[in-house]
Structure formats: C-alpha cells, structure tokens
Short mmCIF file of C-alpha atoms in Angstrom, two decimals:
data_model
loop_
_atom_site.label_atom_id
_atom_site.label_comp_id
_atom_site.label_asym_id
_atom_site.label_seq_id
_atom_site.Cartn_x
_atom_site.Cartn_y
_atom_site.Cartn_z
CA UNK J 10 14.97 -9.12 -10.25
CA UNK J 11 17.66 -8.57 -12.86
CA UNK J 12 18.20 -5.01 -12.36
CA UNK J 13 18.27 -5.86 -8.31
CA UNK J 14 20.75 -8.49 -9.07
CA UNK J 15 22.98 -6.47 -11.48
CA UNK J 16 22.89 -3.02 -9.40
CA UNK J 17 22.59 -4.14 -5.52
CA UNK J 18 24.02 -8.09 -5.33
CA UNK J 19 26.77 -7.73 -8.01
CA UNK J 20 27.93 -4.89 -6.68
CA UNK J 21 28.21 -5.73 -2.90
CA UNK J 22 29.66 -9.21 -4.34
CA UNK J 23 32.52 -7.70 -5.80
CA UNK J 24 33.16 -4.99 -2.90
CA UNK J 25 33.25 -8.21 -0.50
CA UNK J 26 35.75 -10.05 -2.68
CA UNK J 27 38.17 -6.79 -2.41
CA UNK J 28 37.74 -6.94 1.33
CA UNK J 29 35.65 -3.73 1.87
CA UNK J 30 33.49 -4.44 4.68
CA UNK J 31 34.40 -4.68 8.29
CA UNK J 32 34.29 -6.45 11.22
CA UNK J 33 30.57 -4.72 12.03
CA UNK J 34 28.45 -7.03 10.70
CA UNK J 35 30.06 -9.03 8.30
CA UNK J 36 33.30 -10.32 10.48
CA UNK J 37 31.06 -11.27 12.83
CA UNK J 38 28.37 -13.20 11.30
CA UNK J 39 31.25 -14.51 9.08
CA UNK J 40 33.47 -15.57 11.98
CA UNK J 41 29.52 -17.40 13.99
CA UNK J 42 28.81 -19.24 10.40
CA UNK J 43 32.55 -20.93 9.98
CA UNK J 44 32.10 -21.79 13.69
CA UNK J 45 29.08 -23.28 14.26
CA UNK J 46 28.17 -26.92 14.35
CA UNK J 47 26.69 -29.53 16.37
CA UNK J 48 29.98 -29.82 18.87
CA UNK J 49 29.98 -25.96 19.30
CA UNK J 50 26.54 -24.38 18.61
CA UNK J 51 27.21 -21.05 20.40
CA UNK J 52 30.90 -20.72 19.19
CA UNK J 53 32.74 -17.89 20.75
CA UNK J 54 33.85 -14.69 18.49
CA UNK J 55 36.99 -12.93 19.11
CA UNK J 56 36.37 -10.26 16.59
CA UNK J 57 33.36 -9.66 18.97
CA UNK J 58 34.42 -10.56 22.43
CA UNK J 59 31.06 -13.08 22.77
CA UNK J 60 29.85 -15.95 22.05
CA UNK J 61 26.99 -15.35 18.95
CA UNK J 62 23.91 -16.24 20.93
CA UNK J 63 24.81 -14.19 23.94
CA UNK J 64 24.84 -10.95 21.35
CA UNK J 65 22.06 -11.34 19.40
CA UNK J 66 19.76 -14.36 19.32
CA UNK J 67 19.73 -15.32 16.21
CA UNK J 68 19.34 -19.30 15.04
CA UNK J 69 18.33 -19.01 11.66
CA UNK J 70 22.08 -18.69 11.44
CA UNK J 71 21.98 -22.52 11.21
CA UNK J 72 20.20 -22.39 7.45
CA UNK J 73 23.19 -20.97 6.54
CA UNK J 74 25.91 -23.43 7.95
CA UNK J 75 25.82 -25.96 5.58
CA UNK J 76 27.00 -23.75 2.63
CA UNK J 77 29.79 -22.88 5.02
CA UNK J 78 30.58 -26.68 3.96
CA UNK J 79 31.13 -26.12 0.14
CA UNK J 80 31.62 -22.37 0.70
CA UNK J 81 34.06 -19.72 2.64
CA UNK J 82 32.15 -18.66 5.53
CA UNK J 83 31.74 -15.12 4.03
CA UNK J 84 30.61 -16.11 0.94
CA UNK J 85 28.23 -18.51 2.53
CA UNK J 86 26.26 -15.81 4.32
CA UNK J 87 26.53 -13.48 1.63
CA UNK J 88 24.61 -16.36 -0.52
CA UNK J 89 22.33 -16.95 2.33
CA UNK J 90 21.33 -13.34 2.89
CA UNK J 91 20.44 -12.63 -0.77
CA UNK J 92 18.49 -15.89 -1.69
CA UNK J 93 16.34 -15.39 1.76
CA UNK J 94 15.59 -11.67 0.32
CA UNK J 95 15.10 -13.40 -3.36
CA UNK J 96 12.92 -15.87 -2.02
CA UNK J 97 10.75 -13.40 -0.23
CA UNK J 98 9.29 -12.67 -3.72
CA UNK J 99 8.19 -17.30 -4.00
CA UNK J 100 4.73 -16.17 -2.08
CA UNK J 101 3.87 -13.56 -4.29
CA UNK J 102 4.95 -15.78 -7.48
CA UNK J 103 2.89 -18.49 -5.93
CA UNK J 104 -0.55 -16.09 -5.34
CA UNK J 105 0.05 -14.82 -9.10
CA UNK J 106 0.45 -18.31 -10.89
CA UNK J 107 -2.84 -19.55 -8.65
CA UNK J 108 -4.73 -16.30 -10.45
CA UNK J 109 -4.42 -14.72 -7.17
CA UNK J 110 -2.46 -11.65 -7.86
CA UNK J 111 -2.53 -9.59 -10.93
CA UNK J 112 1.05 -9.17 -12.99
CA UNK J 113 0.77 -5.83 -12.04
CA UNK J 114 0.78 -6.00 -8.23
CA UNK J 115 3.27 -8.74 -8.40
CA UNK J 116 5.55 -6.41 -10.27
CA UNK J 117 4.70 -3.54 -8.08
CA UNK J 118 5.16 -5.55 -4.94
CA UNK J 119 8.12 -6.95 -6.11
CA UNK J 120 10.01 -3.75 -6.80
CA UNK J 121 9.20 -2.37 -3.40
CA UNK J 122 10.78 -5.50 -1.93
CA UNK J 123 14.08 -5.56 -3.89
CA UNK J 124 14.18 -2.10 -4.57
CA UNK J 125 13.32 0.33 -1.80
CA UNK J 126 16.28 2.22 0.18
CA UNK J 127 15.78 0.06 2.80
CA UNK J 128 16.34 -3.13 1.18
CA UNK J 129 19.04 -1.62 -0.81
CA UNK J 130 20.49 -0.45 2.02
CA UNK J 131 20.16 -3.78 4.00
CA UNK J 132 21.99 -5.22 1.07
CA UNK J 133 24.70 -3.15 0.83
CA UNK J 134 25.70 -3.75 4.79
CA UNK J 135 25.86 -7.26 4.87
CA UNK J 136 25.66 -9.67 6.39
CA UNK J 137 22.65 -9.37 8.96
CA UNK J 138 19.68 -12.05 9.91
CA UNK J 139 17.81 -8.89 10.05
CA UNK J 140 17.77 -8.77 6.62
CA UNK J 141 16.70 -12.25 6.16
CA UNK J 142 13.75 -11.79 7.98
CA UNK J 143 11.89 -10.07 4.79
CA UNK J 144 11.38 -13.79 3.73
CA UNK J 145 9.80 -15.21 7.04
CA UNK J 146 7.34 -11.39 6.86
CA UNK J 147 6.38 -12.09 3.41
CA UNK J 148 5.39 -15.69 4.10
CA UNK J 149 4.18 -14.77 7.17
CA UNK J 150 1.77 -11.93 5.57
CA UNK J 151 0.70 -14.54 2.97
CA UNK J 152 -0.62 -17.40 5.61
CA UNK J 153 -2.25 -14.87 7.85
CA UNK J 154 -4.38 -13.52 4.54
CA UNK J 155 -4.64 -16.89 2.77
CA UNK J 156 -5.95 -18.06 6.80
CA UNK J 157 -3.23 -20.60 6.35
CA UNK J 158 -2.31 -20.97 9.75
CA UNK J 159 0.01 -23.93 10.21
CA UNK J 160 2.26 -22.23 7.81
CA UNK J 161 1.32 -18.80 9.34
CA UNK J 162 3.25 -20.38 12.47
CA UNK J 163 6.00 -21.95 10.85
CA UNK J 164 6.59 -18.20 9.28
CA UNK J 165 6.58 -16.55 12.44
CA UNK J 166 9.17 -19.14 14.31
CA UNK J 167 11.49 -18.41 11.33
CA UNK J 168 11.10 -14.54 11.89
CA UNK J 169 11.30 -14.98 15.76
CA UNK J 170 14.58 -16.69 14.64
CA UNK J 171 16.66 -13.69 12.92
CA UNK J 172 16.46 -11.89 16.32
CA UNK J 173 15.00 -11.56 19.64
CA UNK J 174 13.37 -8.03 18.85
CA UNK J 175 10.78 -10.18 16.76
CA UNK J 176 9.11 -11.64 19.29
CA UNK J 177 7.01 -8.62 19.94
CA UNK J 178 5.51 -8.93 16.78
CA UNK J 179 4.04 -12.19 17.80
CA UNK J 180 1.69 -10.32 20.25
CA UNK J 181 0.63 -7.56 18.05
CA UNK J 182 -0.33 -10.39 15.77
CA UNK J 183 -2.64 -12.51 18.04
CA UNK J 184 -4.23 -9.50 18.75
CA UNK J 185 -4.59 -9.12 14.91
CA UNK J 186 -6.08 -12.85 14.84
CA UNK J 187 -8.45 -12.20 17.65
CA UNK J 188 -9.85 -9.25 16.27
CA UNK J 189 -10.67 -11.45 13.18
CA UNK J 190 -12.12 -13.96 15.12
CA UNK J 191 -9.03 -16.68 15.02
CA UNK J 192 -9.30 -16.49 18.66
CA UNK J 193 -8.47 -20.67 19.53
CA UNK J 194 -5.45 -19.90 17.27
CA UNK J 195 -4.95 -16.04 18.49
CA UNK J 196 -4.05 -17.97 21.78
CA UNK J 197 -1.72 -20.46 20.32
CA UNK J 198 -0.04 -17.74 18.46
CA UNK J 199 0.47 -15.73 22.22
CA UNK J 200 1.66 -18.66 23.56
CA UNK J 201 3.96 -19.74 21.46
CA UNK J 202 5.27 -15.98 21.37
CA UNK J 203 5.47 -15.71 25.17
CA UNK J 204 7.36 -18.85 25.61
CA UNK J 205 9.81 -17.31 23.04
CA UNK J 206 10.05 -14.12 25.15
CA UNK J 207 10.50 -16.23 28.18
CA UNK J 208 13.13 -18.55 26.48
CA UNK J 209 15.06 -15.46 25.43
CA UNK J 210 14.95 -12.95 27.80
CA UNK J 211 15.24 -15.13 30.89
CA UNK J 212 16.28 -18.44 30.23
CA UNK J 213 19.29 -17.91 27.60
CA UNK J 214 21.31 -16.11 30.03
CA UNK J 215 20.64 -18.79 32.63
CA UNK J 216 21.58 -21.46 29.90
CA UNK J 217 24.38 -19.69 28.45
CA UNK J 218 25.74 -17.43 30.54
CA UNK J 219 25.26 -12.93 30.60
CA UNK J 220 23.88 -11.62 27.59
CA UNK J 221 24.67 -8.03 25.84
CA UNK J 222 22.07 -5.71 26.68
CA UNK J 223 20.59 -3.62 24.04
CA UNK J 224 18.11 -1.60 25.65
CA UNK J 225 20.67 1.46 26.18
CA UNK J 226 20.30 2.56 22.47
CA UNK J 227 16.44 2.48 23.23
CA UNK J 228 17.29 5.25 26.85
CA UNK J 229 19.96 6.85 25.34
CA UNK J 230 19.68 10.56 26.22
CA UNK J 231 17.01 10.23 28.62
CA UNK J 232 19.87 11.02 31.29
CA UNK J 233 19.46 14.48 29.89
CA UNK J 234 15.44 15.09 30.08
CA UNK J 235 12.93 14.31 27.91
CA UNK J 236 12.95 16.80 25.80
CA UNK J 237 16.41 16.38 24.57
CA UNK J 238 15.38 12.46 24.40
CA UNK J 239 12.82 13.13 22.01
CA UNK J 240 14.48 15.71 20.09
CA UNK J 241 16.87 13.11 19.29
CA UNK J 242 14.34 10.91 17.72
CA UNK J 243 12.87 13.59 15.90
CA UNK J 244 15.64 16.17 14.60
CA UNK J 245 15.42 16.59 10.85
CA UNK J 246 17.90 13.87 10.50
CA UNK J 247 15.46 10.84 11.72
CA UNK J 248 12.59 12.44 10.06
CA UNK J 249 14.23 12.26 6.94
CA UNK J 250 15.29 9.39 6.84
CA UNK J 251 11.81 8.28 8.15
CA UNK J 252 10.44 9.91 4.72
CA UNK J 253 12.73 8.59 2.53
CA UNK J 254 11.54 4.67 3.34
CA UNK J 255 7.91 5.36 3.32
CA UNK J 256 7.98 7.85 0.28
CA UNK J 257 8.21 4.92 -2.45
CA UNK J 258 4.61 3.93 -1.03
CA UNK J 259 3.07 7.27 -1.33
CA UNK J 260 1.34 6.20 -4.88
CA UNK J 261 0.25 3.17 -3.71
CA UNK J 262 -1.20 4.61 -0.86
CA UNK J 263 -2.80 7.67 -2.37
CA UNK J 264 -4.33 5.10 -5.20
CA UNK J 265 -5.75 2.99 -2.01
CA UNK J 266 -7.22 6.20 -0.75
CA UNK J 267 -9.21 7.81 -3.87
CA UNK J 268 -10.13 4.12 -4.83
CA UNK J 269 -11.63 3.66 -1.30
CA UNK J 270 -10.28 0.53 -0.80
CA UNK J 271 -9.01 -1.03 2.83
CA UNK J 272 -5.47 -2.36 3.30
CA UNK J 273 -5.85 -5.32 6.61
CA UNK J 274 -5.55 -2.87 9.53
CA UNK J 275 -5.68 -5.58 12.40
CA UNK J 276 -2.44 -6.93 9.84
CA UNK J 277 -0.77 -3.58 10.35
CA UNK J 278 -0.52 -3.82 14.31
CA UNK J 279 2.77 -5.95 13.87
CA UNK J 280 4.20 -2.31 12.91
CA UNK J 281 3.95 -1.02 15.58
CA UNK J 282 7.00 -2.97 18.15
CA UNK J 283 9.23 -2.51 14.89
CA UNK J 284 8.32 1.52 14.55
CA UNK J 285 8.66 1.76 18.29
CA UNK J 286 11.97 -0.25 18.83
CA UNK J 287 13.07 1.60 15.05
CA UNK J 288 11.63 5.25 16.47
CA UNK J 289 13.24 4.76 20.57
CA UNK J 290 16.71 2.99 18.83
CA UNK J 291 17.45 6.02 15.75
CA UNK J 292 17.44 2.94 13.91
CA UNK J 293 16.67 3.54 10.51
CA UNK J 294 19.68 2.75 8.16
CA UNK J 295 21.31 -0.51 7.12
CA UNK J 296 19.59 -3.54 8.13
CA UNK J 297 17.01 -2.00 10.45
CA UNK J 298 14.91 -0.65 7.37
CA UNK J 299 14.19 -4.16 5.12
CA UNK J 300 11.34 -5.45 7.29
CA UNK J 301 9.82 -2.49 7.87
CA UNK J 302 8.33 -2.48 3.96
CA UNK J 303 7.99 -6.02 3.93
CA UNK J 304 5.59 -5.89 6.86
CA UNK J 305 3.64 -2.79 5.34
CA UNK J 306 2.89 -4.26 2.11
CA UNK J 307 1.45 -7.45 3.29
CA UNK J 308 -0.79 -5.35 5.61
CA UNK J 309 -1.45 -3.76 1.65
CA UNK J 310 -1.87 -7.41 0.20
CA UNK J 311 -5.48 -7.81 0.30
CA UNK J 312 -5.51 -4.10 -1.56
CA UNK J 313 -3.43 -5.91 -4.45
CA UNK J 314 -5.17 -8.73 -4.51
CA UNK J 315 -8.34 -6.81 -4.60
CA UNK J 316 -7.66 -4.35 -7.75
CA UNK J 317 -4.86 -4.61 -10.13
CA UNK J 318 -2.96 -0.95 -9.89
CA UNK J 319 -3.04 1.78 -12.80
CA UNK J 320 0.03 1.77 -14.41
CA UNK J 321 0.83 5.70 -12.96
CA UNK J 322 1.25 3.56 -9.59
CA UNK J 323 3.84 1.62 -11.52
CA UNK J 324 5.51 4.51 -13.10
CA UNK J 325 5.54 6.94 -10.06
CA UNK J 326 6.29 3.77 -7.26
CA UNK J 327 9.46 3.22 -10.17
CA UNK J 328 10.71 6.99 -10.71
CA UNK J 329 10.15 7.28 -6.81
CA UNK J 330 12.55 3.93 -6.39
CA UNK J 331 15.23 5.11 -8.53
CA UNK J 332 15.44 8.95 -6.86
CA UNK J 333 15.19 7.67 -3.16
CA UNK J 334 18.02 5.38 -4.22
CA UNK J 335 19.83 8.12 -5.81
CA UNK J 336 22.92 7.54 -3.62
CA UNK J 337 23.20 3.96 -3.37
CA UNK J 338 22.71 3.43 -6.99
CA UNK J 339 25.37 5.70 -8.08
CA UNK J 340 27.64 4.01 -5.57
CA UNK J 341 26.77 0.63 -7.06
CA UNK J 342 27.72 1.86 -10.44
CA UNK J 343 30.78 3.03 -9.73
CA UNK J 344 32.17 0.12 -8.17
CA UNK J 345 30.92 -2.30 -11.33
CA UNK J 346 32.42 0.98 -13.40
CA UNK J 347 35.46 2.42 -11.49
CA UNK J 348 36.94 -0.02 -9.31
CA UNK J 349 40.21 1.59 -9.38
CA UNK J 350 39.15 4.57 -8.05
CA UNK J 351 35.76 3.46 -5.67
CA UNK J 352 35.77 2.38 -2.79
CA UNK J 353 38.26 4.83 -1.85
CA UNK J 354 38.72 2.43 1.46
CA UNK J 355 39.16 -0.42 -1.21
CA UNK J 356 40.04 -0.04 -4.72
CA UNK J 357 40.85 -2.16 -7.24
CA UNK J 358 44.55 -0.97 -7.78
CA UNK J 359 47.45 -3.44 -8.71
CA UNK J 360 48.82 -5.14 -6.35
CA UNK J 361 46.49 -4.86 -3.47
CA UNK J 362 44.65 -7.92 -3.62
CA UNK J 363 47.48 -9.71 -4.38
CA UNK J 364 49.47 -8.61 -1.30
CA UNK J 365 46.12 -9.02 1.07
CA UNK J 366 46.01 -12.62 -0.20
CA UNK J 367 49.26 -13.20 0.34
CA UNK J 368 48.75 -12.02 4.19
CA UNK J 369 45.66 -14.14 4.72
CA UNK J 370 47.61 -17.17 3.51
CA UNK J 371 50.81 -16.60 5.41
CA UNK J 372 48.17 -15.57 8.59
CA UNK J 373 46.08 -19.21 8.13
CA UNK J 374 49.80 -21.28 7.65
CA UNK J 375 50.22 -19.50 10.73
CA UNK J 376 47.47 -21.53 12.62
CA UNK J 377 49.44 -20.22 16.61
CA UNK J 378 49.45 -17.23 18.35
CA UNK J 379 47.00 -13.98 18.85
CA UNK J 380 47.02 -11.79 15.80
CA UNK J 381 45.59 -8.34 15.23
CA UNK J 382 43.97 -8.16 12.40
CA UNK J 383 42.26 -4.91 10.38
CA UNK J 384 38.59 -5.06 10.54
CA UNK J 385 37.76 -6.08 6.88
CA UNK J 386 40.43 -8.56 7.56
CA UNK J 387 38.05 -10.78 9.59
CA UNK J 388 35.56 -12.22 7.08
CA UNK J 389 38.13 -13.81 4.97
CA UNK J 390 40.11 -15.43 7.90
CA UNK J 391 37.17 -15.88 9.56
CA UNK J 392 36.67 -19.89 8.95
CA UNK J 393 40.70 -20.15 8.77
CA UNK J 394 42.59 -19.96 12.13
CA UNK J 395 41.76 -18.95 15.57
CA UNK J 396 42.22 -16.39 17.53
CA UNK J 397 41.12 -13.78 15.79
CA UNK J 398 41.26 -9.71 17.13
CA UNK J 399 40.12 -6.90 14.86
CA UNK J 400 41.36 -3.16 15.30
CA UNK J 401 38.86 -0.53 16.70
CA UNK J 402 36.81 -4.17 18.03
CA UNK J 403 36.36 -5.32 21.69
CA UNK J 404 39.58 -7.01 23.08
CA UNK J 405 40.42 -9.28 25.86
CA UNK J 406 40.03 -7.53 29.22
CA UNK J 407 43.43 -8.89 30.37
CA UNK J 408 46.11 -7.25 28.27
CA UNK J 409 46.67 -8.83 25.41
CA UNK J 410 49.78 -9.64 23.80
CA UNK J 411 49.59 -10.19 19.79
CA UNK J 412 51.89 -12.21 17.92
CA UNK J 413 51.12 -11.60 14.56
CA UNK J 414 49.71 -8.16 12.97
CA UNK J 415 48.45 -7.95 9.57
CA UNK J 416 46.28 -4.74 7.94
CA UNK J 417 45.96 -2.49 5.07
CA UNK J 418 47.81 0.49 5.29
CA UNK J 419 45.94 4.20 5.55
CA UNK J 420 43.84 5.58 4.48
CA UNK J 421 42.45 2.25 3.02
CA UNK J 422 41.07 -0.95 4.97
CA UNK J 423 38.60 0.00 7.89
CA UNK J 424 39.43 1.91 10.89
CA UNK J 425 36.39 2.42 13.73
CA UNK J 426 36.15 6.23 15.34
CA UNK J 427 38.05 7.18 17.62
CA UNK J 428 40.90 5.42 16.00
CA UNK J 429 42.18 7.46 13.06
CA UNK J 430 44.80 6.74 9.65
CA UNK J 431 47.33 9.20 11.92
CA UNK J 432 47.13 7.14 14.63
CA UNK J 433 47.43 4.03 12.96
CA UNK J 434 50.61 4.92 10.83
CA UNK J 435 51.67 6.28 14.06
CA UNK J 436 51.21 2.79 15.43
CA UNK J 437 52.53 0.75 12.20
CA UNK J 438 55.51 3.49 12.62
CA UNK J 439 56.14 1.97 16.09
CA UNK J 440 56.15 -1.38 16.11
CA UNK J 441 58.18 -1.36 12.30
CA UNK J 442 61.04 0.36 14.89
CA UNK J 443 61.07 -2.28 17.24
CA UNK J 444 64.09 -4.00 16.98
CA UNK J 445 62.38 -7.80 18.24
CA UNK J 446 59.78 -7.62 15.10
CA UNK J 447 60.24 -9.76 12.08
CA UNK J 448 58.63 -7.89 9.45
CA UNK J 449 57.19 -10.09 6.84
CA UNK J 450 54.84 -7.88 4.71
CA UNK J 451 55.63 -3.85 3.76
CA UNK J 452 54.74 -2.74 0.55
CA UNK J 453 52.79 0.15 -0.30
CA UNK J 454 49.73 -1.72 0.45
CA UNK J 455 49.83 -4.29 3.57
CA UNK J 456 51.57 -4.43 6.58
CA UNK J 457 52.34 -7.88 8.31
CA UNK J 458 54.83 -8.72 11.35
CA UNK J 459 55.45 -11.18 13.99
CA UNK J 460 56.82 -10.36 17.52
CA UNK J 461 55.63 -9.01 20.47
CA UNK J 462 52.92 -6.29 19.68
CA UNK J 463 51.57 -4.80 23.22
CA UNK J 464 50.84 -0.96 22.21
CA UNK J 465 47.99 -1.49 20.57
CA UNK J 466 45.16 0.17 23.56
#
C-alpha cells in the first residue's frame, strides 16, 4: 500500500495539479462530477458534446458528488477513484483478520491489485468509473465464495453502475450460481441483470434522449474481411500487451498447477464478456485492464484461501510486478524526481503554473461568453464557469463563435491528432494578428484573448 501510494497516487497527484491530463477522461468526468445534483442529474458536457449518461452509463458517479462539495471537482474524482481501488483490498483485510486468509495470500493478492500494469495503468489515466469497479469485483468475488448473497447483489448493482458493459457479467454469473446449485438465487441474479440490460440499452435513450454508440470499436475493420478483422486483434501488438497483464500471475498459476489445487471455474465465466468486449474493442491499456485481474483472482480466491503460497510465489509475482511495470514506474519517478524536465507536455518550470492560474482565474471572473479552452484546461475550470469547449474535442454543430481563448503554448499542454503544435502556433499566430482581439495573456507560457475567435475548425 505504501509503495502503491508513493509510486502510482503521488505521482499522478502531482501531474494533475500541473495540469497534465486532458480533456479524455479526466475533463470529462471532472466537468459530470461539478455538475451533477439533484436539479440536474444528467448535466450536459461541453468538453464532450453530451450529456454524461447519454455517453457512458455510469451512476456510481453520484458516490463521488458530495466531495465535489468540500473539494474541486477534479480533485474530488481523483480522491474517489483511488480510495474505491484502496478499498478493494477491505474484503481481503476482512477474510484475513476472521483467520480466513493467510498473511501471505493477502499480501500476494494485494500486490496484484495495486500493483499490476493494469492497475497502474488505470491509475495513471484518470479519472474513469472503470477503474472503480475493482472495488464492486473484489466484493463481489468475496460474497459469491463466502455464499453471501444479499451482499453478493449489492456488489454487482455497484459494478453494473461504473458502466453499461458490466451488465454482461451478471449473466455469466447466474450461470456460475446455477451450476453451484444457487439456482432460486441464479434467477434473481438474471433478473435483476436483464432488467439492467433492458433499462440501459432500451429505455435510457427513450428517457433521455440518443445515446453514443460504442459498438463500432467492437466492428471496426470488419468492412475489410475477416481476416484483416482478426489480424487486428491479434498482431503482435495486442498479444503483447495481452501477455504483459496476465504474466504477473504466471507463478501463482504454475504453483496452483503442480500443487493440484482448483481455482472456482464456474467463478471464472464472468471473464469471459470482459475478454470478449477487451479482445473485439483492442482494449487493453488504461482503464480497460484494472478489472480484468480483479475478476481473475477472486476466481483464484478459494486457491488462497485453501493453501498459504511459498514465498518463491511472493518473490517471482514481486520481481514480475516491478519488470512489467518497468515503464510506468520509471515515469512515476521522474515526475516525484525531475519535475522540471518530465512531463515534457507539463513541467514544472517557473512561471508556468503561475501564468495557468492566473488564466483560470481571469477565465472563472469571466463567468459570459463561449471560450476555447486547451484540453488539460478543462478539469480545473471544470466546476467554475460554463460553457466550456476544449481543442481537438467535439464542438457545437452550428458554428461556433468563441469569446474567450485560453491554452498553453506548444509543444506543452495537450493537443489531440490530427491537430498538431504547427498548426496550433499557426492558429495562436492568427488570431494574435487580428486587429479586434484584446490580448490579455502572452508570455512564454500561456496564451489568453478575448474577441471574436471563428477559425478554429
């Protein structure tokens, strides 16, 4: 827990505070927490052109709004999202003071949790209710062993409510209950998961209106044939990447094997929708990776709880943690190290913060008027004025005329492909010529005006 919270949390803390991350994810969740209440429970996002629950259905967003009372909206779901991944460890805590869990596989399943690439990676792309669904799979994996199942249900609403993609697993997991024998509750559990799916997928966008569709990531390529469809899915990249999350299990596994012992296999049918939707999507980095080894070591659970682990588990599972991290923990280093230099997008240099708060003051005084803002821009004026438009994000479909502009100069801040840093001084370039704009902001860092700002596509 310390070393998670001094090389993962502290890190990602302090690259938030120096406005690293963009408008993809953090903006947006930033700009749906500040929003929300009882008056407006679907607020519209301008940084995302949609209202939150017509993107992504995701109400456990509501456990996070009352921090957004005491706290900045950013900082509230930056909170949020690492004390639901802290948390995730209370069940295993819980089965180890009861006598229920040896030290060792409550260290070992710990680590895995807090420390595997996905989680790390989940982490260090906040802020996603993805990610805070390893809390409702660990409680959820607990209940279903323990045969707990009025908190088995209360665990799978809360994972059902970090995003509609869940609700598959609520199927795979009856079936897992009837092949036990739970099969009163097995039907429960299918209900219950149906009238999700139904509630979701065909009632929210009578309730509230069209809903994104994100099935195209899941076809994408099939226009082509299916072989280049599946080469796609499995070009050296994917399978990589594949290897690198499941490789930190390989001891555990291999132990499981020579000791002949059985991990819960019916358990280890809710894989399967988040493999297929991970495998079809290419979605294997950022968020998309945390639940995936939460819901394979509670299939693993009754293993741990079985035998307590030799410590060469321990010792490889650890070695293998730190190497398949390799990257991200010499990126977290060197910002609590070298913030001068790292980020390169978003140092720690003189006068840069200074001149960004400045803007973001001047921006929120400024409660009238569209402004264009850069993408790592939105978090921080996300619970501060209206109208709200990031660069390289959806705009209005009408044209849209800004009054205000205010972003970091290239080659820092956050710029989305196919934008570029030429284009964008190109752009700056222009609308500093304009002979109607009052320029407010020009050092060597930030650029803010007000006027009449139509060239941006």
């Amino acid at each position: 827990m310390c070393a998670w919270g001094l090389l993962v949390v502290a890190p990602t803390w302090l690259q938030a505070a120096r406005a690293c991350f963009a408008n993809y994810d953090t903006g947006i969740y930033s700009q749906a927490i500040g929003r929300m209440s009882l008056a407006n429970p679907n607020p519209w996002l301008t940084g995302r052109q949609a209202a939150i629950f017509n993107d992504h259905f995701d109400p456990i967003l509501w456990l996070a709004q009352p921090l957004a009372e005491v706290l900045p909206a950013m900082w509230a779901g930056l909170v949020t999202e690492s004390l639901f991944v802290l948390l995730a460890l209370a069940p295993l805590l819980w089965l180890h003071a009861r006598g229920l869990l040896s030290r060792a596989s409550t260290v070992l399943t710990a680590s895995l949790l807090l420390l595997s690439v996905g989680a790390v990676d989940a982490l260090k792309y906040p802020i996603h209710p993805t990610t805070w669904s390893v809390l409702p799979w660990v409680l959820a994996g607990v209940a279903f062993h323990l045969r707990r199942n009025g908190l088995l249900l209360v665990a799978l609403v809360l994972l059902f409510a970090c995003k509609e993609e869940f609700v598959f697993v609520g199927f795979m997991l009856a079936a897992a209950l009837w092949l036990r024998g739970d099969r009163r509750f097995a039907v429960g559990v299918a209900g219950v998961s149906a009238v999700w799916l139904v509630g979701v997928y065909g009632l929210r966008p009578w309730l509230m209106g069209p809903t994104f569709d994100h099935s195209e990531r899941l076809t994408r390529g099939l226009e082509e044939g299916w072989r280049p469809y599946l080469w796609l899915r499995v070009e050296p990249a994917q399978l990589s990447r594949v290897g690198s999350l499941l490789v930190a299990l390989a001891p555990l596994l291999i132990w499981t094997w020579r000791e002949r012992l059985r991990p819960d296999w019916g358990w280890l049918l809710v894989l399967l929708p988040l493999m297929g939707i991970r495998f079809l999507g290419m979605a294997w980095r950022f968020h998309y990776s945390a639940p995936l080894m939460a819901a394979a070591l509670m299939g693993l659970l009754p293993v741990l709880r079985a035998r307590r682990p030799p410590a060469w588990v321990l010792v490889s599972t650890l070695a293998l943690l730190i190497t398949t991290n390799e990257n991200n923990l010499r990126s977290c280093w060197r910002t609590l190290m070298t913030p001068q230099v790292y980020p390169v997008r978003c140092p720690e240099v003189p006068g840069r913060m200074e001149s960004i708060a400045r803007g973001v003051d001047l921006l929120t005084k400024a409660q009238s008027g569209p402004a264009l803002v850069g993408g790592n821009f939105v978090a921080l004026l996300a619970d501060r004025r209206d109208e709200l438009y990031a660069v390289g994000s959806p705009q209005p479909p009408e044209r849209q005329v800004y009054e205000w502009v205010l972003m970091e100069k290239p080659p820092r801040g956050e710029i989305y492909f196919p934008l570029t840093h030429e284009f964008m001084d190109g752009l700056i370039n222009l609308w500093r010529q304009d002979a109607a704009t009052q320029i407010i902001i020009d050092d060597p860092h930030v650029f803010m005006a007000k006027g009449r700002f139509t060239k941006f596509p």
